[in-house]
Tab-separated table of C-alpha atoms and ligand atoms in Angstrom:
chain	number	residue	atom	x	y	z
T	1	UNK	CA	115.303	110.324	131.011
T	2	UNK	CA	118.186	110.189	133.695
T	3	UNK	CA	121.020	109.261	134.370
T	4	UNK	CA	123.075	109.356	137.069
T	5	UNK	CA	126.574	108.834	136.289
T	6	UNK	CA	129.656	109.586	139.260
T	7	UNK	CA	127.101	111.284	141.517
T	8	UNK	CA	126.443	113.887	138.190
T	9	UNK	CA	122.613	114.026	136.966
T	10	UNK	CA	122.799	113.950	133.341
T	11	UNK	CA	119.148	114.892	131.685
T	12	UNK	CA	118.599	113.853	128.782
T	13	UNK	CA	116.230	115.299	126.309
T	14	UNK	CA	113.223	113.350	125.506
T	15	UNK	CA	112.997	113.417	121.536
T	16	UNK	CA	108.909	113.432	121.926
T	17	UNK	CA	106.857	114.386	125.082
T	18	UNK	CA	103.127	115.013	124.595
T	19	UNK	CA	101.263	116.445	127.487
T	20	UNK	CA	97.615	116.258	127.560
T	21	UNK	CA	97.593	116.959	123.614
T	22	UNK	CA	94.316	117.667	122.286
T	23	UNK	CA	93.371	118.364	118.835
T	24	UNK	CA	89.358	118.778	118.179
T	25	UNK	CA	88.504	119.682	114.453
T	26	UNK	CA	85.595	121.836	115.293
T	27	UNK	CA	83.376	119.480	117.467
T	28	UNK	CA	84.787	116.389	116.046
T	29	UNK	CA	87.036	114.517	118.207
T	30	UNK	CA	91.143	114.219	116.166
T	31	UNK	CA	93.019	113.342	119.189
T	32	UNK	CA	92.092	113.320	123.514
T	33	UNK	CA	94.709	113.766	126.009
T	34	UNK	CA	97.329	112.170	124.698
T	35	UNK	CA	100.604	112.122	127.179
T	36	UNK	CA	103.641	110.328	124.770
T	37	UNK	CA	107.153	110.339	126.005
T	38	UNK	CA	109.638	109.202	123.681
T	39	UNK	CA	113.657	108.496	124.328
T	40	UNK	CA	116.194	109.430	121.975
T	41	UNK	CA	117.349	106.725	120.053
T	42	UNK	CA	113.762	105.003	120.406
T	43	UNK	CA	111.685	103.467	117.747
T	44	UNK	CA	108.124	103.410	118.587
T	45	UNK	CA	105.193	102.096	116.321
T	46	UNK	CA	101.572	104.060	116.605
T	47	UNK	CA	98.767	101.794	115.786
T	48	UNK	CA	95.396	102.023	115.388
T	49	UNK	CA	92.489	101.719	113.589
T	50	UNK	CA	91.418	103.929	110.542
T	51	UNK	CA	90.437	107.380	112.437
T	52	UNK	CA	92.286	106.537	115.510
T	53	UNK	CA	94.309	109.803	115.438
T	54	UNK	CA	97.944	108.681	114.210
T	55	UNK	CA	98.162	111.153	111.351
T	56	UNK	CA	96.654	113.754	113.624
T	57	UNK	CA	99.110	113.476	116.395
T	58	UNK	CA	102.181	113.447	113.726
T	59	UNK	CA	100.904	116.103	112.215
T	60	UNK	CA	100.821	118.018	115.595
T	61	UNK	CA	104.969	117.412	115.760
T	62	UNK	CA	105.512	119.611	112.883
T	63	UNK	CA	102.847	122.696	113.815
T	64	UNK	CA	101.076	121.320	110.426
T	65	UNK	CA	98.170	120.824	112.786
T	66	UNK	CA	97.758	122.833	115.674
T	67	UNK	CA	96.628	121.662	119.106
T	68	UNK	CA	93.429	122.243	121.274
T	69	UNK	CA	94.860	122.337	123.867
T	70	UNK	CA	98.160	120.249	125.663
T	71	UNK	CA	101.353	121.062	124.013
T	72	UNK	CA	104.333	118.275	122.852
T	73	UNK	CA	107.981	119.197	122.567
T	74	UNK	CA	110.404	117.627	120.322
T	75	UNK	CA	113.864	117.409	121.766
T	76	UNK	CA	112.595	120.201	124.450
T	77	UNK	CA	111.447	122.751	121.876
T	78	UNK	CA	107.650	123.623	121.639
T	79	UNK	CA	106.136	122.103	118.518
T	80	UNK	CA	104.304	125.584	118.528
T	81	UNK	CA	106.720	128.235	119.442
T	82	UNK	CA	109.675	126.733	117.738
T	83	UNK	CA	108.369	125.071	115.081
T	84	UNK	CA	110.781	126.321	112.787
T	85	UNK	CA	113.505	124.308	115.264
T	86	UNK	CA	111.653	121.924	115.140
T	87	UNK	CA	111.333	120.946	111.612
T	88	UNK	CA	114.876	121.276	110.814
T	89	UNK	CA	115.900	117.963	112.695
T	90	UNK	CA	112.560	116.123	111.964
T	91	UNK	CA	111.345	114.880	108.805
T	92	UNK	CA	108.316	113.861	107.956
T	93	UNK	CA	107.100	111.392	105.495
T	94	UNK	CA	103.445	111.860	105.009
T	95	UNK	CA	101.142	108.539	104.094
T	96	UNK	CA	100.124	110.207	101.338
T	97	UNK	CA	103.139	111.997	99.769
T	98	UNK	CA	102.110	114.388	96.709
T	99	UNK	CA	105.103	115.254	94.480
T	100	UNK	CA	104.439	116.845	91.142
T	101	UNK	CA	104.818	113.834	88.587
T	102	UNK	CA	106.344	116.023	86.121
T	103	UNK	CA	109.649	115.773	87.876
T	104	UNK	CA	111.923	112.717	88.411
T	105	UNK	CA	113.525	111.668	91.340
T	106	UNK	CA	116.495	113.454	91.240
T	107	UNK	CA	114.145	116.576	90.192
T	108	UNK	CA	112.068	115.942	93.265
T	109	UNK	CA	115.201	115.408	95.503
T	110	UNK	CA	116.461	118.514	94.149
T	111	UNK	CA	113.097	120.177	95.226
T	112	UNK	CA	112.504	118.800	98.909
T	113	UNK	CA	115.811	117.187	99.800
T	114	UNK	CA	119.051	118.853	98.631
T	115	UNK	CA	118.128	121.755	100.518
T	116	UNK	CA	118.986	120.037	103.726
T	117	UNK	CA	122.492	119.763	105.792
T	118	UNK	CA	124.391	117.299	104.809
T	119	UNK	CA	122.083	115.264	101.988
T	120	UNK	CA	124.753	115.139	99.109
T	121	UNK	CA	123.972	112.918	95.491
T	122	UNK	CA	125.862	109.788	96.685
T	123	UNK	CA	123.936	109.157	99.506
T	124	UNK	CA	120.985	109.480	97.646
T	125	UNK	CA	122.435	107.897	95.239
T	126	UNK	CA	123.583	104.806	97.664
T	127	UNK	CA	119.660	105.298	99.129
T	128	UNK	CA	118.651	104.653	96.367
T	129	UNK	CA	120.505	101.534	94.911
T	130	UNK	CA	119.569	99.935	98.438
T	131	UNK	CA	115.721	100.693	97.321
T	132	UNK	CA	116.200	99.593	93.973
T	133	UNK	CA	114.780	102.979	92.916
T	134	UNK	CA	115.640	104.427	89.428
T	135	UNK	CA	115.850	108.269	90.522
T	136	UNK	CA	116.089	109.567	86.697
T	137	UNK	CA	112.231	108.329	85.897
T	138	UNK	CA	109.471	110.727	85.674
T	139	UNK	CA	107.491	110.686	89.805
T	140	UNK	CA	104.658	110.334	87.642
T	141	UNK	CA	105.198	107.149	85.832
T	142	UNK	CA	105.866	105.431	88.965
T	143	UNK	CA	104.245	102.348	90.294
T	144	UNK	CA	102.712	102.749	94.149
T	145	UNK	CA	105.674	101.125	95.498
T	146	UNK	CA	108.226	103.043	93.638
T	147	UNK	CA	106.793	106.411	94.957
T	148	UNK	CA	106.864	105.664	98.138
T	149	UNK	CA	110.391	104.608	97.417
T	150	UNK	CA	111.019	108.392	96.778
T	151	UNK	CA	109.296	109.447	99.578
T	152	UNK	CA	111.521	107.039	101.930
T	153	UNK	CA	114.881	107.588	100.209
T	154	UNK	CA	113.161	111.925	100.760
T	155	UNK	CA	113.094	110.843	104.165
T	156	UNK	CA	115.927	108.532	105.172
T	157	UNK	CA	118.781	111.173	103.459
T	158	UNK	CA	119.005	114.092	105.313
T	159	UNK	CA	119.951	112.380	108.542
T	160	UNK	CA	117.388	113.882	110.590
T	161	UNK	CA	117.164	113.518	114.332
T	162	UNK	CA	113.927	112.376	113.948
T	163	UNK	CA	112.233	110.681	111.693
T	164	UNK	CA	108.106	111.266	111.611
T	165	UNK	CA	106.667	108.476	109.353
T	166	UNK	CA	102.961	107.773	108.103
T	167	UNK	CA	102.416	104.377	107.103
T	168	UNK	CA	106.119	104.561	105.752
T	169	UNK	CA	105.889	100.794	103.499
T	170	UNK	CA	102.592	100.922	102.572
T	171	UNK	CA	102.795	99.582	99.103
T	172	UNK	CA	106.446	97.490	99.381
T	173	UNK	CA	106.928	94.112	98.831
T	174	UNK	CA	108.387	92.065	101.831
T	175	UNK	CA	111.779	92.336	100.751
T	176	UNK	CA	111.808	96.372	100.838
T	177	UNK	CA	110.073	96.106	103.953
T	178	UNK	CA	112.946	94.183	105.236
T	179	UNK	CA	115.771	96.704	103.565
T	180	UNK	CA	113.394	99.533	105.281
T	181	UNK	CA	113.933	98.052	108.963
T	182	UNK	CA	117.931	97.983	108.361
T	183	UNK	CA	117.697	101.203	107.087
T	184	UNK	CA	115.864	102.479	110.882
T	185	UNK	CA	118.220	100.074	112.675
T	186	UNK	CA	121.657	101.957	111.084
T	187	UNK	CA	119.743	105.287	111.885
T	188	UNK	CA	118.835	104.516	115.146
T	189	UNK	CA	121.938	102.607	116.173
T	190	UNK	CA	123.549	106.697	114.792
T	191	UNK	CA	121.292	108.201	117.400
T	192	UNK	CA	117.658	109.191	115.216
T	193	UNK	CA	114.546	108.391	117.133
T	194	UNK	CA	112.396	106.999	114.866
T	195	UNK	CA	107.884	107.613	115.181
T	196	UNK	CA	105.744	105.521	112.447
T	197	UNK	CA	102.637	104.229	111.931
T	198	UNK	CA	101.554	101.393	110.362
T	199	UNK	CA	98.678	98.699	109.894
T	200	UNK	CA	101.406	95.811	110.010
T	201	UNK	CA	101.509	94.762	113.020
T	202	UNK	CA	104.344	91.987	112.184
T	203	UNK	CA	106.364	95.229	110.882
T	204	UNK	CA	106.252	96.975	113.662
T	205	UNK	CA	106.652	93.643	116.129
T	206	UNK	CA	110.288	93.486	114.080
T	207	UNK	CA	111.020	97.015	114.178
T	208	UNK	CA	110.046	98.842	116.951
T	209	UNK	CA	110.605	98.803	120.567
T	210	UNK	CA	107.841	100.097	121.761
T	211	UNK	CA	104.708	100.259	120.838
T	212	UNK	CA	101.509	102.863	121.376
T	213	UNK	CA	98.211	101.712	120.667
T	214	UNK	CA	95.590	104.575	119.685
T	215	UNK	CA	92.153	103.868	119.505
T	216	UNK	CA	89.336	106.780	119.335
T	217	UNK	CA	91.757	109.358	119.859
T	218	UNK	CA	93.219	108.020	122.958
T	219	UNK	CA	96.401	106.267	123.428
T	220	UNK	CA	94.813	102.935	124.653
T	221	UNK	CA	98.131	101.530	126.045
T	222	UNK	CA	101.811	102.050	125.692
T	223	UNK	CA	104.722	99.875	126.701
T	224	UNK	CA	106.990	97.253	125.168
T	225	UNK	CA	106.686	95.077	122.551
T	226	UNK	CA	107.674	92.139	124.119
T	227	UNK	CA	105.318	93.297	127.572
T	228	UNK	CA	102.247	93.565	125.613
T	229	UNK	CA	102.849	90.736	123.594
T	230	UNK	CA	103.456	88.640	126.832
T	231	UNK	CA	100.291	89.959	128.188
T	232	UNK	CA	98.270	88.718	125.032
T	233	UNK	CA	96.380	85.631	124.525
T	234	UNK	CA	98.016	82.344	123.224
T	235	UNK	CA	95.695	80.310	121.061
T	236	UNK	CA	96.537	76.811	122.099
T	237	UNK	CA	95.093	72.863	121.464
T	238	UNK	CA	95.534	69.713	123.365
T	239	UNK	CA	95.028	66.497	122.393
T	240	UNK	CA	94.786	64.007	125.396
T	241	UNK	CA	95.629	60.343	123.908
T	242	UNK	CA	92.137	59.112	125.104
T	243	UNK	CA	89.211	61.032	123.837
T	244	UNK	CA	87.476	59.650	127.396
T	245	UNK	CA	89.443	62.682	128.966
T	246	UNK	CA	88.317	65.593	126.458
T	247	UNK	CA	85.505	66.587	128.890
T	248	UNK	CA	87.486	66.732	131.912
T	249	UNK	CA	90.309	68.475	130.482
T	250	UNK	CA	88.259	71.086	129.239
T	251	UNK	CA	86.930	71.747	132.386
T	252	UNK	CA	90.207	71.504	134.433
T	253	UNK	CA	91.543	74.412	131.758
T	254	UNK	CA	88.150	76.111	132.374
T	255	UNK	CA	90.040	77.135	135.913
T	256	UNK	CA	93.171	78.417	134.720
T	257	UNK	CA	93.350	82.172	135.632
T	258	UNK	CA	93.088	83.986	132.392
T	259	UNK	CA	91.347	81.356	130.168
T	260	UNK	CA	88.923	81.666	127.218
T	261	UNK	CA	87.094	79.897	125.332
T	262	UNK	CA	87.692	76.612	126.466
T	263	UNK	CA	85.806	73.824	123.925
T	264	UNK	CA	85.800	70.664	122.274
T	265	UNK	CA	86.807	69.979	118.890
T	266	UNK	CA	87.178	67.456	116.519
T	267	UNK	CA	89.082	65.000	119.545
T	268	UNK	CA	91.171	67.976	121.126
T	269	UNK	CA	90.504	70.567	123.865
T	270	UNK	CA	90.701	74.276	122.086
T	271	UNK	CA	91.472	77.658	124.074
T	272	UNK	CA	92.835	81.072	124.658
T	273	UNK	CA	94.667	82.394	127.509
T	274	UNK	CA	96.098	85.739	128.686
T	275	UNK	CA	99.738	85.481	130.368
T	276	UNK	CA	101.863	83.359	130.971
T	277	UNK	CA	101.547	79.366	130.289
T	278	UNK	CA	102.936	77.642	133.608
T	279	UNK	CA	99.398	77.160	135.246
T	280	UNK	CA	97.939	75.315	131.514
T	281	UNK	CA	101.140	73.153	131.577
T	282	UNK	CA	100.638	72.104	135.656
T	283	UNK	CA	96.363	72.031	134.942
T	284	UNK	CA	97.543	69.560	132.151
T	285	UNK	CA	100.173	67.452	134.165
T	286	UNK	CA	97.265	64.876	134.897
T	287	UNK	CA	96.281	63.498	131.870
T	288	UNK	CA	98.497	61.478	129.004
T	289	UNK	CA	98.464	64.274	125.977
T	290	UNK	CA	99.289	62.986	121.974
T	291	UNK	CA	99.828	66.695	121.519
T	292	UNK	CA	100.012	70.053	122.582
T	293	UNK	CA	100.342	73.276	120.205
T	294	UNK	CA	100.267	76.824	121.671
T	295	UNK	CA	100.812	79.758	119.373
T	296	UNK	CA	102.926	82.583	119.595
T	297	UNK	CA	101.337	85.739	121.099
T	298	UNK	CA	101.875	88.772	118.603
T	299	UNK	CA	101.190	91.747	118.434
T	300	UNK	CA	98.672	91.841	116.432
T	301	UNK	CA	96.270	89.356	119.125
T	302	UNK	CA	97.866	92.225	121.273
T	303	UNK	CA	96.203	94.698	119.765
T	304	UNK	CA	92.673	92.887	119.178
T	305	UNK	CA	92.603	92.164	122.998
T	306	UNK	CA	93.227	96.250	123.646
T	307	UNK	CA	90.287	96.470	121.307
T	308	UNK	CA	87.884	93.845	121.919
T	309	UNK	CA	88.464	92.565	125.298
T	310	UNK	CA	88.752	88.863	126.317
T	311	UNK	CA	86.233	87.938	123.989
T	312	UNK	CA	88.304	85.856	120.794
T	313	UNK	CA	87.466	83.608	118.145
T	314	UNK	CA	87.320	80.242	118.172
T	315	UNK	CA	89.884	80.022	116.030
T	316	UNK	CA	92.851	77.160	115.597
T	317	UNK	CA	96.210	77.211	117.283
T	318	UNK	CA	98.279	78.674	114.706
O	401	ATP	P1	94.268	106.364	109.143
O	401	ATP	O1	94.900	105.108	109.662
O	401	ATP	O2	93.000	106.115	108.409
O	401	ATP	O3	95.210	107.255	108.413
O	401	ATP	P2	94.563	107.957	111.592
O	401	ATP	O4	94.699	107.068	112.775
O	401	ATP	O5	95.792	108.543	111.022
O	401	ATP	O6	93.743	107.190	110.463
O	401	ATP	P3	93.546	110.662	111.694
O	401	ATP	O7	93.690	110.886	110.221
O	401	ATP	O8	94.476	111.356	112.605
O	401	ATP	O9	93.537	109.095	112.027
O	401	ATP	O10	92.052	111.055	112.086
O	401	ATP	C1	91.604	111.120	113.433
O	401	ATP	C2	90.194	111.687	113.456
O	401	ATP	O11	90.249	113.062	113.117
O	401	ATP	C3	89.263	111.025	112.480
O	401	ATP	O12	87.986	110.901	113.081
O	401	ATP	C4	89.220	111.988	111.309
O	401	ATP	O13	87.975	111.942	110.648
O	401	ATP	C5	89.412	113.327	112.007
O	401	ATP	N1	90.084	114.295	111.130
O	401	ATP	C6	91.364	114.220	110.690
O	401	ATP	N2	91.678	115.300	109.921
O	401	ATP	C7	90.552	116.065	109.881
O	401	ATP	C8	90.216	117.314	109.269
O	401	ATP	N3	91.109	117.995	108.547
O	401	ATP	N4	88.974	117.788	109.473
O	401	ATP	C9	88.064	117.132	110.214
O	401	ATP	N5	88.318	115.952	110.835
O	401	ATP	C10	89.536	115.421	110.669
C-alpha cells in the first residue's frame, strides 16, 4: 500500500501477502495458488467450506506448515526464512486449541502467554472479566465455550501485530460473540491486522472488512463486504392488488437483467436478482402493487452464489 504524502512515497508494509502459495500434502490438493494481500490495520474473514484450505493457509503464516511452492510474507518477512520474526508479532489461535486440562487458566497463561512482551496479570485479568472467564478453574473442567474463552483471552493479551484466528467463537453464545468483535475493533482501531475464519457468515458480515472466499483450495473471490454483498441476489415478492396481473408481472420481471427464478405463488410474483434493484422497481412501475418485500443481500447468499451459481431456491423473501 501507498501513499503519497507532500510529493514523499511512503510504503507501507502489507501485514499478509501470499504469492502463488501452494501447499500439496503429498498428491492431495491443501491449498492452489493462492495470491492474498492484506493491509495493516485490516480485518479480513476466510470462508469456506469444510476442506476449503483456511486452516492450511493459516497454518502456512506461522512455518507450522510449509509451502509447495509460492511464498507469503508477514509484515515483509518470509514466513519461511524468518519465521522466528514472524511468530513473535503474530499469534495464532488454532480451531482446535489443546491445553493440558490439568492446569487452570492462570496455569495455562503462565505456560503460553506470560512469556510474551508486554502480557502482564491485569490485562489478563481485565480479558478475562470482559469474557466472563474464571481463570483459577482447572482447563479441564471447562465447558466448550469456556475453553475457547482461554484460548481467546491466550490470544487477545499479548498485543500482537497480528492476530491469526481459526474459527475463533466457535462454541460462544451471541453475547460473547458480540464482546469478541469489540475486542478486534479496540485492537484494530490500535493498529493489529486481524485474519479469521469462520462458518458465520453474519459474524464475519459485522466484523470484517473484507472478505476472502476459499473454495477447493482456491481463493474463489476477494473484495469487500459490502461489494460482494451488493453483487448478491435479493430474494424479493410482489403482490400486484389484482391477481389478473400475476402472469404479466412475472413475465415483465422475467426481463430484468440479472433475474431468477421468477414464479407464481400463492397470489404474489416470487424472485431472485443479482445487483442492484432500480430496473425491478421501473419493470414494476406499471402495475398497482398491495406489496412489495425484498430482502437484504448477505453475505451468506454471497457466498452460496460464489458456490452454486445463479441457480437459488425458491425460497420466501425473508
Ligand atoms: P475446516 O473448515 O473443516 O477446518 P479448512 O478450510 O480449514 O477446513 P484445511 O484443514 O486447510 O481446510 O484442509 C484443506 C485440505 O487439505 C483438505 O482437503 C484436507 O483434507 C487437506 N489436509 C489438511 N491437512 C492435511 C494433512 N495434514 N494431511 C493430508 N491432508 C491434509
Amino acid at each position: 500500500m501507498r501513499l503519497l504524502l507532500s510529493n514523499i512515497w511512503i510504503v507501507e508494509e502489507l501485514a499478509i501477502e501470499a504469492r502463488s502459495l501452494t501447499k500439496s500434502y503429498g498428491g492431495a490438493r491443501g491449498i492452489v495458488d493462492v495470491d492474498l494481500r492484506v493491509g495493516p490495520g485490516q480485518v479480513l474473514g476466510l470462508v469456506g467450506a469444510n476442506g476449503a484450505g483456511k486452516t492450511t493457509f493459516m497454518r502456512t503464516l506461522l512455518d507450522f506448515v510449509r509451502p509447495t511452492s509460492g511464498a507469503v510474507t508477514v509484515f515483509g518477512r518470509d514466513s519461511r526464512r524468518d519465521s522466528v520474526a514472524v511468530r513473535q508479532v503474530t499469534t495464532y489461535l488454532p480451531g482446535e486449541l489443546v491445553i493440558p486440562p490439568r492446569l487452570t487458566g492462570w496455569e495455562a497463561l503462565g505456560r503460553f502467554a506470560f512469556a510474551r512482551a508486554g502480557v502482564d496479570r491485569s490485562r489478563v485479568q481485565d480479558l478475562a472479566d470482559r469474557l466472563d472467564l474464571d481463570l483459577s478453574r482447572k482447563v479441564g473442567d471447562l465447558s466448550k465455550g469456556n475453553k475457547q474463552k482461554v484460548g481467546l483471552v491466550l490470544a487477545f493479551a499479548p498485543r500482537s501485530r497480528l492476530l491469526v484466528l481459526d474459527e475463533p467463537t466457535s462454541g460462544l453464545d451471541p453475547l460473547l460473540q458480540r464482546e469478541f468483535a469489540a475486542l478486534v475493533a479496540e485492537w484494530t482501531a490500535d493498529g493489529a491486522t486481524v485474519l479469521l475464519s469462520s462458518h458465520v457468515m453474519a459474524e464475519v458480515e459485522q466484523i470484517a472488512q473484507q472478505v476472502a472466499l476459499m473454495r477447493e483450495g482456491r481463493i474463489q473471490v476477494v473484495d469487500s463486504i459490502a461489494t460482494i454483498t451488493s453483487q448478491a441476489r435479493r430474494r424479493g415478492r410482489v403482490t400486484p392488488r389484482s391477481d389478473a396481473d400475476l402472469s404479466e408481472l412475472a413475465a415483465a420481471l422475467a426481463t430484468v437483467p440479472g433475474m431468477s427464478a421468477v414464479h407464481v405463488d400463492d397470489g404474489a410474483v416470487r424472485f431472485a436478482c443479482a445487483g442492484d434493484m432500480d430496473a425491478v422497481v421501473k419493470a414494476l412501475a406499471a402495475w398497482p402493487l398491495r406489496a412489495l418485500d425484498v430482502a437484504h443481500a448477505d453475505l451468506e447468499d454471497a457466498f452460496f452464489f460464489a458456490y452454486d451459481g445463479p441457480d437459488v431456491e425458491d425460497g420466501p423473501a425473508r
